[in-house]
Short mmCIF file of C-alpha atoms in Angstrom, two decimals:
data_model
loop_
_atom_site.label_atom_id
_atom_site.label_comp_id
_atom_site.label_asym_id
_atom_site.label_seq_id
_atom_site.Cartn_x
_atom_site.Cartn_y
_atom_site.Cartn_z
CA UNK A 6 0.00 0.00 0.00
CA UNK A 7 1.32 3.20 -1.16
CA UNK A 8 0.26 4.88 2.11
CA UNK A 9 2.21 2.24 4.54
CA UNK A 10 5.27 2.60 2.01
CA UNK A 11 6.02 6.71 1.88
CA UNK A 12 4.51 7.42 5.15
CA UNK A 13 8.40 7.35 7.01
CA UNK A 14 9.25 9.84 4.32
CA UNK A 15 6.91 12.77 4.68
CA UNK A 16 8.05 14.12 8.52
CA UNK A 17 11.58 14.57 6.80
CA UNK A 18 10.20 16.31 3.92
CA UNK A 19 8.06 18.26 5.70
CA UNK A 20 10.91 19.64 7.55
CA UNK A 21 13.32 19.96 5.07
CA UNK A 22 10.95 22.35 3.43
CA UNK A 23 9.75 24.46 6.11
CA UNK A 24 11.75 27.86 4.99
CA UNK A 25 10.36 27.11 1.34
CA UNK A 26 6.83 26.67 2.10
CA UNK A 27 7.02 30.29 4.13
CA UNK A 28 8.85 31.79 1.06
CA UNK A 29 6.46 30.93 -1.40
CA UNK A 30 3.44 31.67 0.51
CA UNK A 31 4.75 35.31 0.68
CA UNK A 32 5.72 35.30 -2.67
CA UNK A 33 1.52 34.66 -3.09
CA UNK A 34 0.35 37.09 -0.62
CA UNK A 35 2.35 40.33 -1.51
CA UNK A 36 0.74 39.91 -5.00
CA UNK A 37 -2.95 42.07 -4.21
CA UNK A 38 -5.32 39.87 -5.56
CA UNK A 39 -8.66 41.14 -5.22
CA UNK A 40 -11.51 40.78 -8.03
CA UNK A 41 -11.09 43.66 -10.23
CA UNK A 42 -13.15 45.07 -13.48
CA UNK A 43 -12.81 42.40 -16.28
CA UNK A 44 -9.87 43.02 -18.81
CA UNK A 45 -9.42 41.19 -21.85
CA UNK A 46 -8.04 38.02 -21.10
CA UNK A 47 -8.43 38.47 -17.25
CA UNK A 48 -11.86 37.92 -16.61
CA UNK A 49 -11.64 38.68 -12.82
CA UNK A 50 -9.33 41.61 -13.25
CA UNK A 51 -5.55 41.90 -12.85
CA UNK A 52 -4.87 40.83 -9.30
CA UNK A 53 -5.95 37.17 -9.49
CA UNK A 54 -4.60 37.04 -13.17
CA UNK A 55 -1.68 37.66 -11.85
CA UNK A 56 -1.98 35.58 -8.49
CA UNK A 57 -2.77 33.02 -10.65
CA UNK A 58 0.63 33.16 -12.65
CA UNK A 59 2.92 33.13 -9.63
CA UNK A 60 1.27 30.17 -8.36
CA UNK A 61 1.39 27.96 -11.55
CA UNK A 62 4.94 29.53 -11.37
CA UNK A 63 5.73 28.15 -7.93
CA UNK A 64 4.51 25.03 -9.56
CA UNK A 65 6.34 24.86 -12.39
CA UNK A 66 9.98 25.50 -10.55
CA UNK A 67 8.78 22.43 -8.62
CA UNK A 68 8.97 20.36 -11.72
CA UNK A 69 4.89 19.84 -12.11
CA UNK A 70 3.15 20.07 -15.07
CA UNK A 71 0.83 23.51 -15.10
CA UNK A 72 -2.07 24.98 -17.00
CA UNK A 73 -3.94 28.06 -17.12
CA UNK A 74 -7.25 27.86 -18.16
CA UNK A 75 -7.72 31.58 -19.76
CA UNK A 76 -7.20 32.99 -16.06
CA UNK A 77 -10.46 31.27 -14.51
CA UNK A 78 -8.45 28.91 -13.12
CA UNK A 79 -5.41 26.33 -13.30
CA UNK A 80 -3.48 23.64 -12.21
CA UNK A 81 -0.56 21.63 -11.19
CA UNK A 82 -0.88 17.82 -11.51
CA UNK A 83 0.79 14.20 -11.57
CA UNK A 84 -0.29 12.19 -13.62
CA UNK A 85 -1.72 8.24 -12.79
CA UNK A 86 -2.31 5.24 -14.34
CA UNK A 87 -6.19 5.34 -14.18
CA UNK A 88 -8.44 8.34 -15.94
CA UNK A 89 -10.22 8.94 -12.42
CA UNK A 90 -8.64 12.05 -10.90
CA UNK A 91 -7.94 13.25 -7.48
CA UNK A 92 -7.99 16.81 -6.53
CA UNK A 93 -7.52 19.53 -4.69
CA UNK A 94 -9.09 23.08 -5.11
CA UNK A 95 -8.39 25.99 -3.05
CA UNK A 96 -8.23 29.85 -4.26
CA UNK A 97 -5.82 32.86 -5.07
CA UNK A 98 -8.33 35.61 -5.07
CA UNK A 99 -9.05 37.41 -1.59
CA UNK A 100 -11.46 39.79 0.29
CA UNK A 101 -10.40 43.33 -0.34
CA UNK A 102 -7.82 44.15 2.82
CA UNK A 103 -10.49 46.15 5.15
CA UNK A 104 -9.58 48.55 7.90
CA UNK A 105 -7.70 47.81 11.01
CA UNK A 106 -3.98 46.56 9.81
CA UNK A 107 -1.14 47.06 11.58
CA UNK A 108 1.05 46.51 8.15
CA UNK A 109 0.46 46.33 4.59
CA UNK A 110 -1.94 43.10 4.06
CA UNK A 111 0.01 42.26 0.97
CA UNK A 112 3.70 42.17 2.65
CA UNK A 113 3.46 38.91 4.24
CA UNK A 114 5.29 39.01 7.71
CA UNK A 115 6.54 36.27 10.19
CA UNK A 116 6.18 37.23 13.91
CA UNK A 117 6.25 34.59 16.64
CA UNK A 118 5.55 31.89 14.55
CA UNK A 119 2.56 32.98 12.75
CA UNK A 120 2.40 33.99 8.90
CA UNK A 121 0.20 37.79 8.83
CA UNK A 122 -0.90 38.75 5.51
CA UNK A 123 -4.42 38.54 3.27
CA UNK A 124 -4.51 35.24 2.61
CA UNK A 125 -2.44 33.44 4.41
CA UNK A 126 -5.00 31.85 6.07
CA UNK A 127 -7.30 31.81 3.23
CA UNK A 128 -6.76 30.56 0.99
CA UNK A 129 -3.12 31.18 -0.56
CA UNK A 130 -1.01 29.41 2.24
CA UNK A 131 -3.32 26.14 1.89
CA UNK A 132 -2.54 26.72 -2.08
CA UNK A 133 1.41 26.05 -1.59
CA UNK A 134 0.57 23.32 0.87
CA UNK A 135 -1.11 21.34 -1.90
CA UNK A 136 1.47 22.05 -4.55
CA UNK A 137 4.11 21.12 -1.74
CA UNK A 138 1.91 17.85 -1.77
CA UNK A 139 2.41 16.98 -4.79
CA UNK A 140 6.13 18.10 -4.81
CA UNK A 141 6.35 15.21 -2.58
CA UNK A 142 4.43 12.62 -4.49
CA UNK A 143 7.22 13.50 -7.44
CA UNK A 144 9.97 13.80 -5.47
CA UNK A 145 9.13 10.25 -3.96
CA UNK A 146 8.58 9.05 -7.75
CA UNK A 147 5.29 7.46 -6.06
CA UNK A 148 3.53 4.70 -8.93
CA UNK A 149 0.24 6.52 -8.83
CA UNK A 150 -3.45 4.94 -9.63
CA UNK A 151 -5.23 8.34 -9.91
CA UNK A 152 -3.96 11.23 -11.21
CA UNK A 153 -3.30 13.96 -8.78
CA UNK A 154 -4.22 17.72 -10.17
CA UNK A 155 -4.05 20.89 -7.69
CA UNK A 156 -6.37 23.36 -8.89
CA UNK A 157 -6.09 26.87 -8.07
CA UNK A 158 -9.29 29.01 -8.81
CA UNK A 159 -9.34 32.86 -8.92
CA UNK A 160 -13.47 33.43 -7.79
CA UNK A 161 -14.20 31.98 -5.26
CA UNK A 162 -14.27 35.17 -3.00
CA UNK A 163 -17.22 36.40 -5.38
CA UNK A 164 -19.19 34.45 -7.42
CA UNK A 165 -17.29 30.86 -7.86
CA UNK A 166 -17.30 31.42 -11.83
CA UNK A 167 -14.19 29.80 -11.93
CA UNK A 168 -15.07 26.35 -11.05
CA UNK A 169 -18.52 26.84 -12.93
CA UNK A 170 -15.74 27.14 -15.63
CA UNK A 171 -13.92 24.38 -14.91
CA UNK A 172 -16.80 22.19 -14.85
CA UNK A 173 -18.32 23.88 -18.41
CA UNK A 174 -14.88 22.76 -19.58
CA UNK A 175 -13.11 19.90 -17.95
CA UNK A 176 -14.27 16.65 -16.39
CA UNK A 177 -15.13 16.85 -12.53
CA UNK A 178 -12.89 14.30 -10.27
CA UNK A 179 -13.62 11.64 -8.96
CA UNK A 180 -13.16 13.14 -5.42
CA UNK A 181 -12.20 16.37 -4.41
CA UNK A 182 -11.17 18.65 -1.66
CA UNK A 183 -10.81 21.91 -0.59
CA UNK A 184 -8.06 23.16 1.66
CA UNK A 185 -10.12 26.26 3.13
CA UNK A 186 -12.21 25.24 5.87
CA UNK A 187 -11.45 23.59 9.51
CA UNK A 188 -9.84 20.17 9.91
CA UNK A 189 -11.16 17.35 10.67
CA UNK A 190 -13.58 17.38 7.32
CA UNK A 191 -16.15 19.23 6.54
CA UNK A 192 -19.12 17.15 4.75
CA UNK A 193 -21.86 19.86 4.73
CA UNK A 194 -22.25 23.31 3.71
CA UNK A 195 -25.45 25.62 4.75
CA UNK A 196 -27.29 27.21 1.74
CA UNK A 197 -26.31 30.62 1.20
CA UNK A 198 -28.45 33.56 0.58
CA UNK A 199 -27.76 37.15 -0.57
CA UNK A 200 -30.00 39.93 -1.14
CA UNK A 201 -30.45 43.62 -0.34
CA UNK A 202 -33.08 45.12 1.71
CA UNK A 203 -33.83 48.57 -0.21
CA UNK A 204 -35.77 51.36 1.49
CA UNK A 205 -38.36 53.64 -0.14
CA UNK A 206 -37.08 56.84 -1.63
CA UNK A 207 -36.29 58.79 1.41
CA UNK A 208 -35.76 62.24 1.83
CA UNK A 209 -35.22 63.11 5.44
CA UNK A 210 -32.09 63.75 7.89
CA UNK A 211 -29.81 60.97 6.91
CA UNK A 212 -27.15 62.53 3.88
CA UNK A 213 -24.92 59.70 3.85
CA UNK A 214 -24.80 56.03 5.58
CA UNK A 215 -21.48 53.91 3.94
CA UNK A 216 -19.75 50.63 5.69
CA UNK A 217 -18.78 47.46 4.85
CA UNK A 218 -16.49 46.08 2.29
CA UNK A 219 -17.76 42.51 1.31
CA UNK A 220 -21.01 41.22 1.28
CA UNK A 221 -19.49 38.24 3.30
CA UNK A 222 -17.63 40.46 5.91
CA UNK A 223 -18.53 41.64 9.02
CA UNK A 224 -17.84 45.37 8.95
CA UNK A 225 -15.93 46.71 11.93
CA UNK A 226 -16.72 50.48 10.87
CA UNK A 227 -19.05 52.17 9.28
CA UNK A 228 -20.03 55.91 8.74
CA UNK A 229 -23.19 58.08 8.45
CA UNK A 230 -23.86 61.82 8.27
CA UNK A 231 -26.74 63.11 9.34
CA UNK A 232 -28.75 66.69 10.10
CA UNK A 233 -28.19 67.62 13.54
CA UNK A 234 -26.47 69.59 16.10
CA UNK A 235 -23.55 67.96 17.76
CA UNK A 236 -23.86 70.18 20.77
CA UNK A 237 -26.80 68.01 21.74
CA UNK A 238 -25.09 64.92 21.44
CA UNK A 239 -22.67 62.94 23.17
CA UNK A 240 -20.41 59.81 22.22
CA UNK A 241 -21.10 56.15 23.36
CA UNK A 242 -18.57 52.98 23.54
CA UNK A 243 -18.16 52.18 19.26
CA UNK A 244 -19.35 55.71 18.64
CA UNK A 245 -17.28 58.71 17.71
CA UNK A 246 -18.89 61.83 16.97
CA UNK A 247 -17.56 65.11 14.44
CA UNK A 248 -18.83 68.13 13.00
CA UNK A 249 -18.93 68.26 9.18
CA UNK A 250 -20.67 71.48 7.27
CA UNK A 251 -23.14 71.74 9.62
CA UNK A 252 -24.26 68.10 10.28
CA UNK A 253 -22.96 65.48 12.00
CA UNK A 254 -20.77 62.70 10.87
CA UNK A 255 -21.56 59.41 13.19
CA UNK A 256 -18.93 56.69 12.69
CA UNK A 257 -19.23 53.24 14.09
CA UNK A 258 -16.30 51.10 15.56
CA UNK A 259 -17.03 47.26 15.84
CA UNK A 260 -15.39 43.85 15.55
CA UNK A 261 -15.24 42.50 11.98
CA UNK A 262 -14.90 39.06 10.81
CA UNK A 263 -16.67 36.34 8.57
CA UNK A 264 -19.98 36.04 7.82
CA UNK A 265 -20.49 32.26 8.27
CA UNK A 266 -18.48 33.22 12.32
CA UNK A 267 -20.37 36.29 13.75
CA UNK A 268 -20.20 34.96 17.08
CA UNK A 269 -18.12 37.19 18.80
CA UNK A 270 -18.13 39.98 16.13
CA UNK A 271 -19.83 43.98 16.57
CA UNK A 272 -21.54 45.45 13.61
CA UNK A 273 -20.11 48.79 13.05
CA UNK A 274 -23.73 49.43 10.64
CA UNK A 275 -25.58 48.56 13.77
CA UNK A 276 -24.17 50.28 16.41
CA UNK A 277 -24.93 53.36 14.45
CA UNK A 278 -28.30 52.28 13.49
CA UNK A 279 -29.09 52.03 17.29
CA UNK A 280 -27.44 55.78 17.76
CA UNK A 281 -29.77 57.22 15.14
CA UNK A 282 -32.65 55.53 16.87
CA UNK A 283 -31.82 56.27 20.53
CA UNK A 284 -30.85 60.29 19.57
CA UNK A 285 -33.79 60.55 17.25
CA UNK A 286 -31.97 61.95 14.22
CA UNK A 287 -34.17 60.53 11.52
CA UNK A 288 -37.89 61.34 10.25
CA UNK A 289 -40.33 58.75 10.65
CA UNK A 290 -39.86 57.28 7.51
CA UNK A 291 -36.15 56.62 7.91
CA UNK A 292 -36.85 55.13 11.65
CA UNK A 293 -39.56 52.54 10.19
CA UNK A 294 -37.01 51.40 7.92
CA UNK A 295 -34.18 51.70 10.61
CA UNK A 296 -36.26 49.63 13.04
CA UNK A 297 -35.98 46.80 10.39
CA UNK A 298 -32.05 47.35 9.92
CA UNK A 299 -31.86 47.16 14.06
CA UNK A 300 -33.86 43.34 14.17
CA UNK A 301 -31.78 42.28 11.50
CA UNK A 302 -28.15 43.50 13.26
CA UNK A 303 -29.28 42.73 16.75
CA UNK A 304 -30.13 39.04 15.76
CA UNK A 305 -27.64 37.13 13.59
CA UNK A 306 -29.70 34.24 13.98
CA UNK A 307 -32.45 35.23 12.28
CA UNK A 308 -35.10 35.57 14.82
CA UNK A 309 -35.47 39.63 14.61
CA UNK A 310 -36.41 39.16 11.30
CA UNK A 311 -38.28 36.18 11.38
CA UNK A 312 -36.22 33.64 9.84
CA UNK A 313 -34.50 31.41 12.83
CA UNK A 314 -34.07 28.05 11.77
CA UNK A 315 -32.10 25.12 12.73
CA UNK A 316 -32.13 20.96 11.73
CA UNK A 317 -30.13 18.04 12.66
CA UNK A 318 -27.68 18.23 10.35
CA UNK A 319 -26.17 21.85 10.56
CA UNK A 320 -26.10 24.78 13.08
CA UNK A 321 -28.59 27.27 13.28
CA UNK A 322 -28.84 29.98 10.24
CA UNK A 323 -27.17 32.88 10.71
CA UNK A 324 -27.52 36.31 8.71
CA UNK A 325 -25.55 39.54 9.03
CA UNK A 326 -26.00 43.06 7.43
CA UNK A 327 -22.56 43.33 5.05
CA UNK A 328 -22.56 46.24 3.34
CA UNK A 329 -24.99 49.68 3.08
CA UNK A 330 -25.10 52.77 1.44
CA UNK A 331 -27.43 55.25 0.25
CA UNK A 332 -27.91 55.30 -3.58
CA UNK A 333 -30.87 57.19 -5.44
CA UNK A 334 -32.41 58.77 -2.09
CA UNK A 335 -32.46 54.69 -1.16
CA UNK A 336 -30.79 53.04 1.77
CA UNK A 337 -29.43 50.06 0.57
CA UNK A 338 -28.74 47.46 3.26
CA UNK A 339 -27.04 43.81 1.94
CA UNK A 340 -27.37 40.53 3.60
CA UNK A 341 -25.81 37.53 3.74
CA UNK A 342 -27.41 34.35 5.59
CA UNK A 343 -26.01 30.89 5.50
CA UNK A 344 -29.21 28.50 6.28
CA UNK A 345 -29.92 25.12 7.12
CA UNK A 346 -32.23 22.64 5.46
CA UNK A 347 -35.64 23.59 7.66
CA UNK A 348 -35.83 26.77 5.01
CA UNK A 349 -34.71 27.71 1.59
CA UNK A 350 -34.11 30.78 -0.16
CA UNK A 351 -37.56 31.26 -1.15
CA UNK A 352 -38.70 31.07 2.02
CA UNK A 353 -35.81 33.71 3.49
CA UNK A 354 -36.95 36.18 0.52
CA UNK A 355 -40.52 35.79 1.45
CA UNK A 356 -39.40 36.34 5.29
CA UNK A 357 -37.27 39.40 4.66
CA UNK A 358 -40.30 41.07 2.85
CA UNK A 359 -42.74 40.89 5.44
CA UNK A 360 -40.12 41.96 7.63
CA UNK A 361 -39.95 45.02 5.67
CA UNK A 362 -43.37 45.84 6.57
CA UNK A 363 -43.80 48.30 3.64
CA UNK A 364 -41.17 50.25 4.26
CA UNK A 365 -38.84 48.49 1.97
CA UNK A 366 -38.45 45.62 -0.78
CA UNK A 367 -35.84 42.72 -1.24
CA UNK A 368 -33.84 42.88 -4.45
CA UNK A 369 -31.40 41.02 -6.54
CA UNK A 370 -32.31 37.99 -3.81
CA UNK A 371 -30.07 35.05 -5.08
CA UNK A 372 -29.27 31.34 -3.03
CA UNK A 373 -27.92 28.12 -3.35
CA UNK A 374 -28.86 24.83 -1.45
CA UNK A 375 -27.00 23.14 1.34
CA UNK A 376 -25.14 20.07 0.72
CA UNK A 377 -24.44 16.72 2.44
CA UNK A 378 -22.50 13.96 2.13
CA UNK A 379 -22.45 11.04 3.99
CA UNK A 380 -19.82 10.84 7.09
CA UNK A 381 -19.84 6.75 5.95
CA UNK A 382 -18.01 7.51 2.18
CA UNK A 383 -14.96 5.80 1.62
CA UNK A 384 -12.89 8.97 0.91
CA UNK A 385 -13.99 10.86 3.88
CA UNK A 386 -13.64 8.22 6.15
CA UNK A 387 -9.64 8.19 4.49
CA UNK A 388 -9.31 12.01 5.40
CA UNK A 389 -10.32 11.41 8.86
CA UNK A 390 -8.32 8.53 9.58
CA UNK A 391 -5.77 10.34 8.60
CA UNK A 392 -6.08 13.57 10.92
CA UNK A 393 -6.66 11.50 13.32
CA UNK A 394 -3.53 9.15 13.18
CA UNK A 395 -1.38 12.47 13.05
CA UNK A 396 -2.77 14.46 15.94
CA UNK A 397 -4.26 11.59 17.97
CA UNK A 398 -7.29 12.66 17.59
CA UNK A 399 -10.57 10.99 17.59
CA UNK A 400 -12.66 14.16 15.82
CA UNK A 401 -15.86 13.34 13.38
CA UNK A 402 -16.77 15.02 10.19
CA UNK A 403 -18.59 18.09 11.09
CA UNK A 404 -20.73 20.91 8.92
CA UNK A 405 -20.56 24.53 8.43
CA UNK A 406 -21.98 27.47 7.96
CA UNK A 407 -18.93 28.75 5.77
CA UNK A 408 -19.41 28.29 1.72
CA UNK A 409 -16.21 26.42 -0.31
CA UNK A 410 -15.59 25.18 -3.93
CA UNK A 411 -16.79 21.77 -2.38
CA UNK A 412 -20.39 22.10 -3.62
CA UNK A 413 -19.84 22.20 -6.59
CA UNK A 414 -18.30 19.10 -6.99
CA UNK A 415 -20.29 15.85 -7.35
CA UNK A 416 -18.18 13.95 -4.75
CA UNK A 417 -16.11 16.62 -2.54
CA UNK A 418 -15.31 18.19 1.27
CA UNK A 419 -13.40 20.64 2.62
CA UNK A 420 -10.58 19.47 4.88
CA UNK A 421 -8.21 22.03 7.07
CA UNK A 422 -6.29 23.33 7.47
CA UNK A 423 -7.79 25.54 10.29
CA UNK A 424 -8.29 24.22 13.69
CA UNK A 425 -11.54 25.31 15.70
CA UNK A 426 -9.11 25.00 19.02
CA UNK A 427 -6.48 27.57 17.65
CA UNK A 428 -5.93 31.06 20.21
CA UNK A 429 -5.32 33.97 17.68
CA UNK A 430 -2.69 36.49 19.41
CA UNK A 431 -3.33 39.89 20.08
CA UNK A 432 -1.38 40.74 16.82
CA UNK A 433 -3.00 38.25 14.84
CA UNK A 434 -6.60 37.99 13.36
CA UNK A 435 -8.88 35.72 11.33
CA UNK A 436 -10.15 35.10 7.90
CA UNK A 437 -11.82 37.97 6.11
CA UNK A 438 -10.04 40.05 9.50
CA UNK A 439 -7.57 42.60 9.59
CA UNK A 440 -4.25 41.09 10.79
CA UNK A 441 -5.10 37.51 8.87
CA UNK A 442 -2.99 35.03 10.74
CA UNK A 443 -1.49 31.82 10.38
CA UNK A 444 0.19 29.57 12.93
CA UNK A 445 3.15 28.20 11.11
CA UNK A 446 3.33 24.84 12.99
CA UNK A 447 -0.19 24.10 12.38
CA UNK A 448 0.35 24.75 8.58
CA UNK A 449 3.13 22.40 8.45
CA UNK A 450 0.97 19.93 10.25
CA UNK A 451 -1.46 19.89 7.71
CA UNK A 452 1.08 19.81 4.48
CA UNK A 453 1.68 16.43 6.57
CA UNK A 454 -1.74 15.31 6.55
CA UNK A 455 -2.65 16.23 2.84
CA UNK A 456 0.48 14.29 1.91
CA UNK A 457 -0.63 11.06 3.70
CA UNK A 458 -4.27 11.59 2.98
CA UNK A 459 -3.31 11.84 -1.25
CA UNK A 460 -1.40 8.76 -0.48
CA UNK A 461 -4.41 6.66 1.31
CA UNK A 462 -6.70 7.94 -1.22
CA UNK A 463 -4.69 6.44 -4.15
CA UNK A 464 -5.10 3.14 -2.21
CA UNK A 465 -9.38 3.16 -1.90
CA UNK A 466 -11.81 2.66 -4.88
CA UNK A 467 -13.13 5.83 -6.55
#
C-alpha cells in the first residue's frame, strides 16, 4: 500500500521544506489579488490574473506540469495510471484588505511563529501546501493509480465562476477537496443567501450612511452623516462623533470578521443604526425602515427578522447586514445568511419582505442549497483517519456554515487546514479580518496530513 510505504518519508520532507513553504506563501500574498473590473483576457481583473501566474509559477519551478485555463483557473498535476482524478481546489483571489492593519496586508510578515498577511490563512497558504503535496508525491517518484491535479481558482471570494468554468470545460474528479475550511472534514455546507433590503425613496435627515467592504464580511466600521447639532449629542462605547458642514458625521467602531463566524463579532452598521434611533436623528420614515435594519443587526440568527431556523444536520442559520449605502435617495442594506435545510431561499426572501413591513423591498435575492454527504463515504472516512492518526485525535466530520468550492463538486469536502481549538494572538486575526494570521506549525501539520491523505486515497476505490 502506497500509504504504509512513503509514510516514514513525509516528517523529513516536511521539515526539510519548512523555509520554502514560508517563502512561497509570501511570494503569493504580496501579489494584491482582489476581483477587479474584467480586462481582456483576465476575466476577474488583474490581481488574481496575476496571483494566478505566480502560483502555476511556484509550480512549475517544482517540476509539475501547469495549465492556465484563460485565467479562470489552473493547475498543477501528476499524472496516474487510471483516468479517475484526485484533486484539490483551493483559491488565489481574496477579500479586499479592510480597515484595522497594523502593516500592509500584501507584505506577508513572520512574527512569533505565525504567517500575517491577506490570505495566508485563506486561501493562498493552503494553495502552496497542496502544490508542496504533490512536490512530494514527485519527489518520492510514487507509482500513482489516480492522477493527482491541484487546482487553483481565482473566484471563489465572489461568485465561484471559476469552477462553474472548470466544470463547463473539464471533467469533474472523482473526489475532491478543498483546503479552506477547519480540519477534521467538513461534509456539509449551509445554503447561502444574498440579497439587499432597499428602502423607499427617502428624503429626510440621513445625507450619507457607507460601511462594509464585502457582502461576506462583518464590517468593523461604518459611517453616516446626518442633520443635527452635535452640541446636543454625546459619544457612546463604538461611537465617535464630528462636525462636518453643519451636520454630523456618526462613525461606528465594531469587531469584523466572517460572515459564516459572527459569534463574537460587533456590527459597526448597527451600532450606528441604534445611535440614530436612541438620539432621534431621523424622520419617521427613515426610523420605520431603521427599526428593520436594528432586528436584523441585533439578531444574527435570524429571529429579529423572522427567519430562525435550525435541523439536525447543521447549526442554526445565521444572517448579518454586510454592506450599506445610500444610492438614489435609497438606503441600501445587503445581507448575507447561511441556512440550514428547515428553510430555503424562497422562504428567506418571502421572510425578509414581510419583515420590511412596507417600508422596503428585497432585491437582486439570489441562493444556493445546502449540501451533504455522507460521514460513511470511503474517501472521507480516508481524510479522517488520517487527521486522526497524526494528531491523535478521535474528531468526526462536522458541517458549516462557511461556503467552499466543495459544492460544486459531485463527490467533494473541505478538509483544514484551520483548527476550531487555535488562540489567535493579540497581533494576529482571522479570515476575512484585519491582521489575517497563520500559525506556522499548524500549517506544516497539515502539508503532513494532505500528503498522507493523497497517499491513502490512491489506495481506496473511486
Amino acid at each position: 500500500m502506497l500509504f504504509e510505504t512513503y509514510r516514514a518519508s513525509v516528517d523529513a520532507f516536511v521539515a526539510a521544506n519548512r523555509e520554502n513553504v514560508i517563502r512561497d506563501i509570501k511570494r503569493l500574498v504580496d501579489v494584491p489579488s482582489v476581483e477587479g473590473p474584467a480586462e481582456p483576457g483576465k476575466p476577474f481583473g488583474p490581481g488574481p490574473a496575476a496571483a494566478l501566474a505566480e502560483g502555476l509559477a511556484i509550480a512549475g519551478e517544482m517540476g509539475l506540469a501547469t495549465h492556465n485555463c484563460e485565467n479562470y483557473i489552473g493547475w498543477a498535476e501528476l499524472k496516474g495510471e487510471s483516468a479517475a482524478q484526485i484533486a484539490t481546489i483551493t483559491h488565489l483571489d481574496v477579500v479586499p484588505q479592510g480597515n484595522g492593519w497594523t502593516a500592509d496586508p500584501f507584505d506577508m510578515q513572520v512574527k512569533d511563529g505565525w504567517l500575517i498577511g491577506r490570505g495566508v490563512a485563506d486561501d493562498k497558504g493552503p494553495s502552496v501546501l497542496c502544490l508542496y503535496a504533490l512536490k512530494f508525491l514527485k519527489e518520492q517518484g510514487v507509482p500513482l493509480k489516480y492522477t493527482v491535479r491541484a487546482l487553483l481558482g481565482a473566484n471563489e471570494e465572489t461568485g465561484m465562476l471559476d469552477v462553474d468554468y472548470y466544470l463547463e470545460h473539464y471533467e469533474a474528479p472523482a473526489f475532491c477537496f478543498s483546503p479552506d475550511a477547519e480540519f477534521p472534514v467538513c461534509n456539509g455546507e449551509k445554503g447561502g443567501f444574498n440579497g439587499e433590503l432597499v428602502s423607499t425613496p427617502l428624503a429626510g435627515n440621513l445625507l450619507e450612511f457607507e460601511g462594509g467592504v464585502a457582502h461576506n464580511v462583518i464590517p468593523d466600521r461604518a459611517t453616516c452623516l446626518v442633520k443635527g447639532d452635535i452640541s446636543k449629542l454625546s459619544e457612546r462605547e463604538g461611537i465617535t462623533l464630528e462636525e462636518e458642514n453643519g451636520a454630523v458625521r456618526i462613525r461606528g467602531w465594531g469587531k469584523g470578521g466572517h460572515a459564516a463566524m459572527p459569534e463574537g463579532t460587533v456590527n459597526a452598521i448597527g451600532l450606528i443604526v441604534d445611535y440614530l434611533l436612541d438620539n432621534g436623528l431621523c424622520t419617521e420614515e427613515e426610523n420605520a425602515f431603521l427599526k428593520v435594519l436594528q432586528k436584523l443587526h441585533h439578531a444574527t440568527d435570524g429571529s429579529g427578522v423572522g427567519i430562525a431556523a435550525r435541523d439536525e444536520a447543521f447549526d442554526p442559520l445565521t444572517i448579518i447586514g454586510g454592506m450599506i449605502t445610500i444610492r438614489d435617495g435609497r438606503i441600501r442594506q445587503d445581507v448575507d445568511s447561511r441556512y440550514p435545510t428547515s428553510i430555503t431561499g424562497e422562504e428567506i426572501a418571502r421572510r425578509l419582505g414581510e419583515a420590511l413591513g412596507g417600508t422596503g423591498v428585497v432585491e437582486d435575492a439570489r441562493w444556493n442549497k445546502p449540501f451533504y454527504i455522507s460521514a460513511d463515504d470511503a474517501a472521507i472516512q480516508a481524510l479522517v483517519d488520517t487527521y486522526n492518526e497524526v494528531t491523535g485525535e478521535n474528531a468526526k466530520p462536522f458541517t458549516m456554515g462557511g461556503g467552499t468550492y466543495a459544492r460544486h463538486f459531485p463527490r467533494a469536502v473541505s478538509f483544514g487546514p484551520e483548527r476550531l481549538d487555535t488562540v489567535l494572538p493579540d497581533f494576529a486575526g482571522p479570515m476575512h479580518g484585519a491582521n489575517e494570521g497563520a500559525n506556522i506549525d499548524q500549517l506544516m501539520q497539515a502539508l503532513k496530513i494532505y500528503i498522507l491523505a493523497l497517499l491513502r486515497l490512491q489506495d481506496i476505490e473511486l
